[in-house]
JSON list of C-alpha atoms in Angstrom, two decimals:
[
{"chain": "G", "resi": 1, "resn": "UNK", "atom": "CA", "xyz": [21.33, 2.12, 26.50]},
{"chain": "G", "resi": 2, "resn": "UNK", "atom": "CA", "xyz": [19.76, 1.11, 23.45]},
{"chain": "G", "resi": 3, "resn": "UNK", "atom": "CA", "xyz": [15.53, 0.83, 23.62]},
{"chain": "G", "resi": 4, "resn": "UNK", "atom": "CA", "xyz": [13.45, -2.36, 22.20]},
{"chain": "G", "resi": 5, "resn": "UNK", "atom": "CA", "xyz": [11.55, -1.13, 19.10]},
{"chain": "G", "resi": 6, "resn": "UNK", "atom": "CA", "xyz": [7.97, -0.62, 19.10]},
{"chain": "G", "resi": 7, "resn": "UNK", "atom": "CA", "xyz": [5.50, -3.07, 18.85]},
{"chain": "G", "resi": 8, "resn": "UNK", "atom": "CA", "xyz": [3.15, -3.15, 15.91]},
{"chain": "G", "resi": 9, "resn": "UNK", "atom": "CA", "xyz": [-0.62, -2.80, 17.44]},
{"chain": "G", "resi": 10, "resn": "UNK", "atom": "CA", "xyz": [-2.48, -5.43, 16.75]},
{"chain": "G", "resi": 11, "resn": "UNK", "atom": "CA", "xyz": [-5.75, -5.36, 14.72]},
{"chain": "G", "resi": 12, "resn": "UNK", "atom": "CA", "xyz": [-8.16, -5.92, 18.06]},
{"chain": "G", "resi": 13, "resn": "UNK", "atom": "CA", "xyz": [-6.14, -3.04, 20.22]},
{"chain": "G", "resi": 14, "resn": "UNK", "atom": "CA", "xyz": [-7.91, 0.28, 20.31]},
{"chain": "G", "resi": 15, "resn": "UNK", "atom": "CA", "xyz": [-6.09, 2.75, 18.98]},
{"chain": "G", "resi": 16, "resn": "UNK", "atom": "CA", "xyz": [-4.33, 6.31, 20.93]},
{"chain": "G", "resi": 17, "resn": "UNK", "atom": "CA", "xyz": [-6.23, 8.51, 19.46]},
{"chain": "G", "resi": 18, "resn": "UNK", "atom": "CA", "xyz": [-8.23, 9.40, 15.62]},
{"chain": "G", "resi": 19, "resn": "UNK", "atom": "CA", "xyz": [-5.92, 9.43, 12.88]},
{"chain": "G", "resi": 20, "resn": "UNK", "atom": "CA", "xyz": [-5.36, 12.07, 10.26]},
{"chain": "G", "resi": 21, "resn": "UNK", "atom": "CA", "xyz": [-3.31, 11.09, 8.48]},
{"chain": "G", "resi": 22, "resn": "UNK", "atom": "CA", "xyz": [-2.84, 7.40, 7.44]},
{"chain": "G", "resi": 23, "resn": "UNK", "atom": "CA", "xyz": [-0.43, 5.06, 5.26]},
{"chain": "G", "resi": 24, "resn": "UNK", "atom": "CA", "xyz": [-1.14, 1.59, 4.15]},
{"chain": "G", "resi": 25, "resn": "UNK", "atom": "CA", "xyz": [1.51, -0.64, 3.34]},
{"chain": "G", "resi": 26, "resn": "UNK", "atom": "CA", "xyz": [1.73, -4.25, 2.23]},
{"chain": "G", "resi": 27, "resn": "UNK", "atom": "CA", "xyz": [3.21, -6.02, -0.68]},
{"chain": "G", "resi": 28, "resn": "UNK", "atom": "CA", "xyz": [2.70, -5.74, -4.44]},
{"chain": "G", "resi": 29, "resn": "UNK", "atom": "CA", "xyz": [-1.50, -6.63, -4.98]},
{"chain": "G", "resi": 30, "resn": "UNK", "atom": "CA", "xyz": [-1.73, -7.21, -1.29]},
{"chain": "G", "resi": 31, "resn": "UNK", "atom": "CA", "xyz": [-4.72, -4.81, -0.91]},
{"chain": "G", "resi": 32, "resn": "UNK", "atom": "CA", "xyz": [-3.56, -1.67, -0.12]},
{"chain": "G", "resi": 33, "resn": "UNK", "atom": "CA", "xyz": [-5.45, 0.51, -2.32]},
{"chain": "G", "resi": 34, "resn": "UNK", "atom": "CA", "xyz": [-8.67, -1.30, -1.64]},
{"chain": "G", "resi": 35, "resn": "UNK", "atom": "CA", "xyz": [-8.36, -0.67, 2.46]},
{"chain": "G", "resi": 36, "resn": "UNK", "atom": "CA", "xyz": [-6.99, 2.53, 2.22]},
{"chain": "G", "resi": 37, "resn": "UNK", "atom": "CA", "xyz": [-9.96, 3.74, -0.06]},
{"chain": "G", "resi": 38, "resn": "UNK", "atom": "CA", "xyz": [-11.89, 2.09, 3.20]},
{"chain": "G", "resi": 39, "resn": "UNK", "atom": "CA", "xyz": [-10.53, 3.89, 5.41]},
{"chain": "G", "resi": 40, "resn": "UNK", "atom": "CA", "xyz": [-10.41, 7.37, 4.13]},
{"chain": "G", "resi": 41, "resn": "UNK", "atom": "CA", "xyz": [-14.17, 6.41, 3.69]},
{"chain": "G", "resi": 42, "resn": "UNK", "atom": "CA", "xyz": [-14.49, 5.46, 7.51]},
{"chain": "G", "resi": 43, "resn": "UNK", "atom": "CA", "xyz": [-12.22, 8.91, 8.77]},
{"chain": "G", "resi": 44, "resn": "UNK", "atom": "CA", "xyz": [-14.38, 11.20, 6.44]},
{"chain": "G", "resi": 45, "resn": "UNK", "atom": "CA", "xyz": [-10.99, 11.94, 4.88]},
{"chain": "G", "resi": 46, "resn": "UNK", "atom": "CA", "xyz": [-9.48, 12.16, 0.93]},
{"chain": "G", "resi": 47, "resn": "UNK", "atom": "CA", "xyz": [-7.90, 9.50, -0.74]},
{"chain": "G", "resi": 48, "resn": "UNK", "atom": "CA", "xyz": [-4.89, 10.18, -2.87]},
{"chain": "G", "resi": 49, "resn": "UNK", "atom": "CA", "xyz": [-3.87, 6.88, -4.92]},
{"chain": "G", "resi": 50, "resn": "UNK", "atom": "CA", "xyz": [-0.04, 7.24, -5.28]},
{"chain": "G", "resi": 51, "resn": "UNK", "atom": "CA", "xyz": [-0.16, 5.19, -8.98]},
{"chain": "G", "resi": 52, "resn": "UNK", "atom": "CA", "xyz": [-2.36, 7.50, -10.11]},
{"chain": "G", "resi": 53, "resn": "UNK", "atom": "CA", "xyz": [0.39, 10.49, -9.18]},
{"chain": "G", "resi": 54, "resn": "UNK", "atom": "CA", "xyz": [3.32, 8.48, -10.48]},
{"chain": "G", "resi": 55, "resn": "UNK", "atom": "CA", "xyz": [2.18, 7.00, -13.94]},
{"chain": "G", "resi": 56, "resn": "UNK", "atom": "CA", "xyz": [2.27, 8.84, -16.52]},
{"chain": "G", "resi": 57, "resn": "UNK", "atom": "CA", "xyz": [0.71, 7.86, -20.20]},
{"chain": "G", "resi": 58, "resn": "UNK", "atom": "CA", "xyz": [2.73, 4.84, -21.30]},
{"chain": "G", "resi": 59, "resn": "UNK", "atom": "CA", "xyz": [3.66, 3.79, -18.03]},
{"chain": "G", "resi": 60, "resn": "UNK", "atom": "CA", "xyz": [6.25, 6.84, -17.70]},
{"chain": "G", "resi": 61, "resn": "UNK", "atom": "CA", "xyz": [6.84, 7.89, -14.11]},
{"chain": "G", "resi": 62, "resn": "UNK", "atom": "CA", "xyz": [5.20, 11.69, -14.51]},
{"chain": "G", "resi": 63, "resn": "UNK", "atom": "CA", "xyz": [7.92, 14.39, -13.39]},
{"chain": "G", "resi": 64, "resn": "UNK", "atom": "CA", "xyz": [5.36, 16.63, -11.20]},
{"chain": "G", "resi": 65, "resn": "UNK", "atom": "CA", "xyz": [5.55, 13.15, -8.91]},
{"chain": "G", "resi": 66, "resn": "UNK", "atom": "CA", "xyz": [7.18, 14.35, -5.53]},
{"chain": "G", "resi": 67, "resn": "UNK", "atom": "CA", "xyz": [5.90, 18.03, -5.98]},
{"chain": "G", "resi": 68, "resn": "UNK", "atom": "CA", "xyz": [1.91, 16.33, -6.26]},
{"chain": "G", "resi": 69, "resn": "UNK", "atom": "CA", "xyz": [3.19, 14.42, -3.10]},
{"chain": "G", "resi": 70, "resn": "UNK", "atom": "CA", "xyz": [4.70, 16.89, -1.69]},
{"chain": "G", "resi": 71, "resn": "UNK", "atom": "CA", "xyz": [1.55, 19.22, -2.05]},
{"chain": "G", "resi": 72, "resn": "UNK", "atom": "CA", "xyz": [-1.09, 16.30, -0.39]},
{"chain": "G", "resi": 73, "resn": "UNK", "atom": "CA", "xyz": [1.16, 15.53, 2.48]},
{"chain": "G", "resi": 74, "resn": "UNK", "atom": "CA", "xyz": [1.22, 19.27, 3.64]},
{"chain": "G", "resi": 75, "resn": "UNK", "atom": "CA", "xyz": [-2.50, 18.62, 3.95]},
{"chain": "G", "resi": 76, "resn": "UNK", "atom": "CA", "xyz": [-4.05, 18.03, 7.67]},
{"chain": "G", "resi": 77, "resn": "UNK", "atom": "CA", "xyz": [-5.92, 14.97, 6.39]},
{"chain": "G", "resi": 78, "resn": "UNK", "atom": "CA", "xyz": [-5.38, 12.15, 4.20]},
{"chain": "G", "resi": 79, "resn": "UNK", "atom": "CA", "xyz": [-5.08, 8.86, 3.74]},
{"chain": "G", "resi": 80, "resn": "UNK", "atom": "CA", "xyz": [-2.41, 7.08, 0.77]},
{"chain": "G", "resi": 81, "resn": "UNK", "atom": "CA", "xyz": [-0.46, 3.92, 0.23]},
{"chain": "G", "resi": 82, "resn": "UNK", "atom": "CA", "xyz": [3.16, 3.71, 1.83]},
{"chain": "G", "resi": 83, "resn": "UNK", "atom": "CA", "xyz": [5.61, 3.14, -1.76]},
{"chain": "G", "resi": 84, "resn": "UNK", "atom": "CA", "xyz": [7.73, 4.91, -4.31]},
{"chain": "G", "resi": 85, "resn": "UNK", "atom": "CA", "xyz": [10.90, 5.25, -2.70]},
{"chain": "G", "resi": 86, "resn": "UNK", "atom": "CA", "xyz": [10.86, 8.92, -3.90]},
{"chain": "G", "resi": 87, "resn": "UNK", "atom": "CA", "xyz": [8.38, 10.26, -1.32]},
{"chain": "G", "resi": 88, "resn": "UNK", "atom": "CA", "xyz": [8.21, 6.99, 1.19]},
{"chain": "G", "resi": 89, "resn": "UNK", "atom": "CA", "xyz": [10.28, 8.91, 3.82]},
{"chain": "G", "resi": 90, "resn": "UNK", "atom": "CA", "xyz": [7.99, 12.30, 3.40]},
{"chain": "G", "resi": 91, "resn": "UNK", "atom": "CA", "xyz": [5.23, 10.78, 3.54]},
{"chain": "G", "resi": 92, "resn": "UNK", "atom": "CA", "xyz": [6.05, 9.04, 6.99]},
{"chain": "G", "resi": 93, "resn": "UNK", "atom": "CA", "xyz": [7.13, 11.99, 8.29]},
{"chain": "G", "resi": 94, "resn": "UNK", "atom": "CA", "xyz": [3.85, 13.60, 8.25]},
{"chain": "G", "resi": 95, "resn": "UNK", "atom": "CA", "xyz": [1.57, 9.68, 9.24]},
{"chain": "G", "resi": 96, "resn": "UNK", "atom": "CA", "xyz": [0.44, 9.65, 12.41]},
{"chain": "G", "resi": 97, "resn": "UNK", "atom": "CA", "xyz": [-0.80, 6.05, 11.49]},
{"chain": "G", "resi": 98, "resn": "UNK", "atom": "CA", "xyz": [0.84, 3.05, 9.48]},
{"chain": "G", "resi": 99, "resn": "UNK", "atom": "CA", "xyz": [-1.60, 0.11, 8.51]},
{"chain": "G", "resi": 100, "resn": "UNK", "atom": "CA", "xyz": [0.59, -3.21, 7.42]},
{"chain": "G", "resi": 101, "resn": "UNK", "atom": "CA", "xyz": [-1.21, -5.25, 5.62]},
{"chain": "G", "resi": 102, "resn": "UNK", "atom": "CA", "xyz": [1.19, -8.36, 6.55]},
{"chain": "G", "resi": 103, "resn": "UNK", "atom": "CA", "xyz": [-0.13, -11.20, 4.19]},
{"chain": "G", "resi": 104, "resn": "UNK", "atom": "CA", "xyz": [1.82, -14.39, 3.35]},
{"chain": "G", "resi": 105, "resn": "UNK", "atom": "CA", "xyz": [3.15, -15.12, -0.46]},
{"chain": "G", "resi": 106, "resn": "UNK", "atom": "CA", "xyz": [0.29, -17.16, -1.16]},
{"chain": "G", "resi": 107, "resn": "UNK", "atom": "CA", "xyz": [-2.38, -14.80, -0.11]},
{"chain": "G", "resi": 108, "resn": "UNK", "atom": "CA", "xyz": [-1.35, -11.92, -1.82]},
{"chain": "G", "resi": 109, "resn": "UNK", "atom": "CA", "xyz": [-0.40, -14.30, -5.06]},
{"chain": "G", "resi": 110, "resn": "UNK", "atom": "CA", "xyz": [-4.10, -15.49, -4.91]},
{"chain": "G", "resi": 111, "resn": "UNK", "atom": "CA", "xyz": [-5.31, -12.04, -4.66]},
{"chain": "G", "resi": 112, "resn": "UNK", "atom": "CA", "xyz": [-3.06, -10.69, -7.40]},
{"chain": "G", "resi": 113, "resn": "UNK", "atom": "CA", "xyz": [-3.02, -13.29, -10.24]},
{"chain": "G", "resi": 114, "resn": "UNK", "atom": "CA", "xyz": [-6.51, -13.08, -10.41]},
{"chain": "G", "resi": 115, "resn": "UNK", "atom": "CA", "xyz": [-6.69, -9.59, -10.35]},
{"chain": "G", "resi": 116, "resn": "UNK", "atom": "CA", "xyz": [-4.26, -8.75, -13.15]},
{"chain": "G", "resi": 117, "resn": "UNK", "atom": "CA", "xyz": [-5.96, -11.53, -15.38]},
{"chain": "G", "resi": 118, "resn": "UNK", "atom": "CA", "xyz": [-9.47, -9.64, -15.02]},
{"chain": "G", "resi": 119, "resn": "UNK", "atom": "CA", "xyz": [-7.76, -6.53, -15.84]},
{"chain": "G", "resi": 120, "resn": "UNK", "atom": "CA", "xyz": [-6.14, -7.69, -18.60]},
{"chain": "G", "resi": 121, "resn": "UNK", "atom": "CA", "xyz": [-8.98, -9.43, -20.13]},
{"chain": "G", "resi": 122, "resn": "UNK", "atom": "CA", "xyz": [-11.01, -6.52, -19.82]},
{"chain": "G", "resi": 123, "resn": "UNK", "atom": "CA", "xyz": [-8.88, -4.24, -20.75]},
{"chain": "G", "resi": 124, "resn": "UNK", "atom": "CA", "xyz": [-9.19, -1.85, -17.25]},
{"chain": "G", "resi": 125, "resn": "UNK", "atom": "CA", "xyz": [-7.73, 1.45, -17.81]},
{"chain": "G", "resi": 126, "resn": "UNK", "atom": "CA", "xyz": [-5.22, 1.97, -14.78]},
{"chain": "G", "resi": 127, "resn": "UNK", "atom": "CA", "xyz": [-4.10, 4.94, -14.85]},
{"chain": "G", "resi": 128, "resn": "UNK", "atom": "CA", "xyz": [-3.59, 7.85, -17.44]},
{"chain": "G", "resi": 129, "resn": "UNK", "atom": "CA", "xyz": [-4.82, 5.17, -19.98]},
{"chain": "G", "resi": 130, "resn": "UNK", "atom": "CA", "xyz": [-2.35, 2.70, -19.53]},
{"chain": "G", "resi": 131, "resn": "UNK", "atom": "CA", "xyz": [-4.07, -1.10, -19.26]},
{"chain": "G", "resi": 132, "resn": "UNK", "atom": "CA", "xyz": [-2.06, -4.12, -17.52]},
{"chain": "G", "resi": 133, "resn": "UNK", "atom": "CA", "xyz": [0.19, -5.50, -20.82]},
{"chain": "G", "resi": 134, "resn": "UNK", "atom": "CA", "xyz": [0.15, -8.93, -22.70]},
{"chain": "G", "resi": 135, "resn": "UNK", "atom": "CA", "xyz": [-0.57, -11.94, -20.05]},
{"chain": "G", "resi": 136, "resn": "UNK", "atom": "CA", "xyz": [2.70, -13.14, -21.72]},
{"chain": "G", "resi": 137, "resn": "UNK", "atom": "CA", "xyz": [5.12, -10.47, -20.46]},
{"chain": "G", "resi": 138, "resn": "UNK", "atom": "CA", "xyz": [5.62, -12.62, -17.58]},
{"chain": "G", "resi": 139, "resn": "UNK", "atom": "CA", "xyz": [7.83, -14.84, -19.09]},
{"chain": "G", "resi": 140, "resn": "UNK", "atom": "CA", "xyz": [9.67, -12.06, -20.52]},
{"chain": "G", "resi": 141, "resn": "UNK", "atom": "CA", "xyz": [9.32, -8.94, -18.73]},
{"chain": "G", "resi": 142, "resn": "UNK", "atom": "CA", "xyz": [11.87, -8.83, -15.06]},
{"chain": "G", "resi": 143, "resn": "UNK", "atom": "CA", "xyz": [9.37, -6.29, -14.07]},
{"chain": "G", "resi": 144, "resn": "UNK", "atom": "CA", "xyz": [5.91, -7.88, -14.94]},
{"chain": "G", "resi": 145, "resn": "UNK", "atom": "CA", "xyz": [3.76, -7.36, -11.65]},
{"chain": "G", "resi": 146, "resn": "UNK", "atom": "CA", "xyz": [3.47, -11.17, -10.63]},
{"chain": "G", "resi": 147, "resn": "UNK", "atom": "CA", "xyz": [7.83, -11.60, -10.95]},
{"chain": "G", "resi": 148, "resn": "UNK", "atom": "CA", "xyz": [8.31, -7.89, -9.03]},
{"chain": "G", "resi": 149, "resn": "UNK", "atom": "CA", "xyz": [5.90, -8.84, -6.55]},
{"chain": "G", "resi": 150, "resn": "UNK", "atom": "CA", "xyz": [7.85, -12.39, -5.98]},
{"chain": "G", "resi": 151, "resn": "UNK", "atom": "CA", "xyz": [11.07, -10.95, -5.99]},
{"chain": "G", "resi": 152, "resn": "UNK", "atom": "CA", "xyz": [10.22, -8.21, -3.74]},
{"chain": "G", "resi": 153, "resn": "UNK", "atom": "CA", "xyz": [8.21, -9.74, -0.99]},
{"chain": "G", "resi": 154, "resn": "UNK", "atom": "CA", "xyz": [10.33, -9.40, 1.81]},
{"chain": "G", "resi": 155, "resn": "UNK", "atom": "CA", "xyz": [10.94, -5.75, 1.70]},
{"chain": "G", "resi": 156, "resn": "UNK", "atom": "CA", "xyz": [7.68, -4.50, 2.95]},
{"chain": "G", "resi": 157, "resn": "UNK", "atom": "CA", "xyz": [8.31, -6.70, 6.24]},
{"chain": "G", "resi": 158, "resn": "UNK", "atom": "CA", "xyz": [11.99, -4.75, 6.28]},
{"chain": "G", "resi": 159, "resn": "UNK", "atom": "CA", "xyz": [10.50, -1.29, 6.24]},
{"chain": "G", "resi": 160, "resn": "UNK", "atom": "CA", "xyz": [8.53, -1.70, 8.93]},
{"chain": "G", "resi": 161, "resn": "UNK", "atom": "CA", "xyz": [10.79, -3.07, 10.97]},
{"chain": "G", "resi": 162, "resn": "UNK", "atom": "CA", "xyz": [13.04, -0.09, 10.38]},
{"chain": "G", "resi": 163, "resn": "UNK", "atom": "CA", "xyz": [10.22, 2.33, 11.29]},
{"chain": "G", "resi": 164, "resn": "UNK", "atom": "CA", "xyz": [9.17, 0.38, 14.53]},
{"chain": "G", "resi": 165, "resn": "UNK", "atom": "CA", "xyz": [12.97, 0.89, 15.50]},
{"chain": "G", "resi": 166, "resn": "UNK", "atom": "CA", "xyz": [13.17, 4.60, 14.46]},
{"chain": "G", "resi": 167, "resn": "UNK", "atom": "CA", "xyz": [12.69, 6.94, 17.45]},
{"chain": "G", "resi": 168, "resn": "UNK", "atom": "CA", "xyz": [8.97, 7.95, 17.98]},
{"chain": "G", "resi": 169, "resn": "UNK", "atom": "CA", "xyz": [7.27, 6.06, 15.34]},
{"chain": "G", "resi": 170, "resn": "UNK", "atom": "CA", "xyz": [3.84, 6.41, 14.15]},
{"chain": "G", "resi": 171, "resn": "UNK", "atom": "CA", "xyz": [1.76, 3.78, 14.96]},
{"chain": "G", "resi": 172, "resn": "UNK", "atom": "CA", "xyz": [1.70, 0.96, 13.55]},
{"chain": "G", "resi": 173, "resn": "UNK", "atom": "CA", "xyz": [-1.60, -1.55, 13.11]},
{"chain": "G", "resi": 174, "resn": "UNK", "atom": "CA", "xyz": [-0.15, -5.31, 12.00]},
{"chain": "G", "resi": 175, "resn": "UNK", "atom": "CA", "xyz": [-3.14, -6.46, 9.88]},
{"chain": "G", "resi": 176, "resn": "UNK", "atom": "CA", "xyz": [-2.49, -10.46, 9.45]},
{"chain": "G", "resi": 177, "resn": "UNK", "atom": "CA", "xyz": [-4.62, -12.25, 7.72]},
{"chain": "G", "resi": 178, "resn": "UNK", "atom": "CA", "xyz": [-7.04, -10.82, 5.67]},
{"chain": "G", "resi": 179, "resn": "UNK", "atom": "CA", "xyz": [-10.01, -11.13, 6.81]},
{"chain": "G", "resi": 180, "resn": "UNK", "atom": "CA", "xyz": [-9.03, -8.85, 9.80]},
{"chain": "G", "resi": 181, "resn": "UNK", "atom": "CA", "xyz": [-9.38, -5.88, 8.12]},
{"chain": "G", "resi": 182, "resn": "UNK", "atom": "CA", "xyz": [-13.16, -5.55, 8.07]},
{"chain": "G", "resi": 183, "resn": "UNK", "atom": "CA", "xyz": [-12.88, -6.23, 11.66]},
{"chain": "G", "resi": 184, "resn": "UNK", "atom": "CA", "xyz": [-10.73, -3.39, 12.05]},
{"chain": "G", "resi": 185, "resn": "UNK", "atom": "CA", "xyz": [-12.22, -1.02, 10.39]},
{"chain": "G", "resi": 186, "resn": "UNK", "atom": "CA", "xyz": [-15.45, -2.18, 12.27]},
{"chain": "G", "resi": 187, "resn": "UNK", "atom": "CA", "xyz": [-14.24, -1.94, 15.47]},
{"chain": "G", "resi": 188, "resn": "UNK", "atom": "CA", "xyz": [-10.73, 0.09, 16.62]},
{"chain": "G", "resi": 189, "resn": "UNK", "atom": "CA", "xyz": [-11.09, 2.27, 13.46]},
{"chain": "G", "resi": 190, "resn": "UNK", "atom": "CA", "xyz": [-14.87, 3.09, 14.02]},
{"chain": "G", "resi": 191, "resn": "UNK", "atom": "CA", "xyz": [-14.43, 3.39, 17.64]},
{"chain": "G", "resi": 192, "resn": "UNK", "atom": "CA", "xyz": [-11.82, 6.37, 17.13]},
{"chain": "G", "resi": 193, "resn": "UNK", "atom": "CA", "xyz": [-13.60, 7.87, 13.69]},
{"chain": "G", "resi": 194, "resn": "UNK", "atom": "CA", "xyz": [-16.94, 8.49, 15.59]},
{"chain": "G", "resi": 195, "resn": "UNK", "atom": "CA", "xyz": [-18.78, 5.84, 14.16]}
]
């Protein structure tokens, strides 16, 4: 007899028990550095920022990539976005907590556009100086942020599906919309960091 998957816990539901080691996963410029850096803040625990493993100088993927991961996973406590397809599946294996951060097209577009304009403009260093490129790259570029983000919208919603109908998944916390999160971390998160 086949089971019904899990259900994703929403943002008001206390949670089992403290977590140690947390993913955040959402969409392209949905927010998922900004909350995880939140709640590795609220736990006590490290931060690793996965773009800051993967991208190289000139936006080459760096080849120490899964071996970095690799080395942070093995950790007791942490707390990381949920992408790269190269180390999504180890780094699951080792969350006792998945945070979706499940915001509509628009949301996330409003948050992003924005975002990668300041950047731009300014001239942010991302990562192993590499800056967001020419404004105009979206009309020319498959790839620019704003088109990948479009086009691949759906598949964060697919992945966690397929982890809520894995046997014994973590758990999962369905943040929808955004102004949940503070609530989140104010309340169930606080309640089971100690504070």
């Amino acid at each position: 007899m086949e089971t019904a998957p899990a259900q994703p816990v929403a943002a008001t539901d206390p949670l089992p028990a403290r977590p140690r080691r947390v993913l955040v996963t959402g969409c392209t410029g949905s927010g998922k550095s900004t909350l995880a850096i939140a709640v590795a803040r609220r736990l006590g625990v490290p931060y690793v920022e996965l773009d800051a493993l993967f991208h190289g100088p000139g936006w080459v993927p760096r080849a120490e990539f899964v071996d970095d991961v690799t080395a942070f996973a093995a950790t007791d406590a942490w707390v990381s976005e949920w992408q790269y397809s190269a180390v999504r599946e180890l780094l699951l294996a080792r969350a006792d907590l998945l945070v979706w951060l499940d915001l509509s097209r628009w949301q996330v577009a409003r948050q992003l556009v924005p975002r990668t304009v300041r950047r731009r403009l300014r001239r942010v260093e991302l990562w192993n100086g590499n800056v967001e490129p020419p404004l105009w790259t979206v009309l020319t570029d498959r790839d620019h942020l704003w088109r990948w983000g479009w086009r691949t919208f759906p598949r964060t919603g697919e992945r966690v599906d397929r982890v809520l109908s894995a046997p014994d998944p973590p758990v999962v916390v369905r943040l929808r919309p955004r102004r949940v999160d503070r609530a989140w971390l104010d309340a169930p998160l606080a309640a089971v960091a100690g504070g």
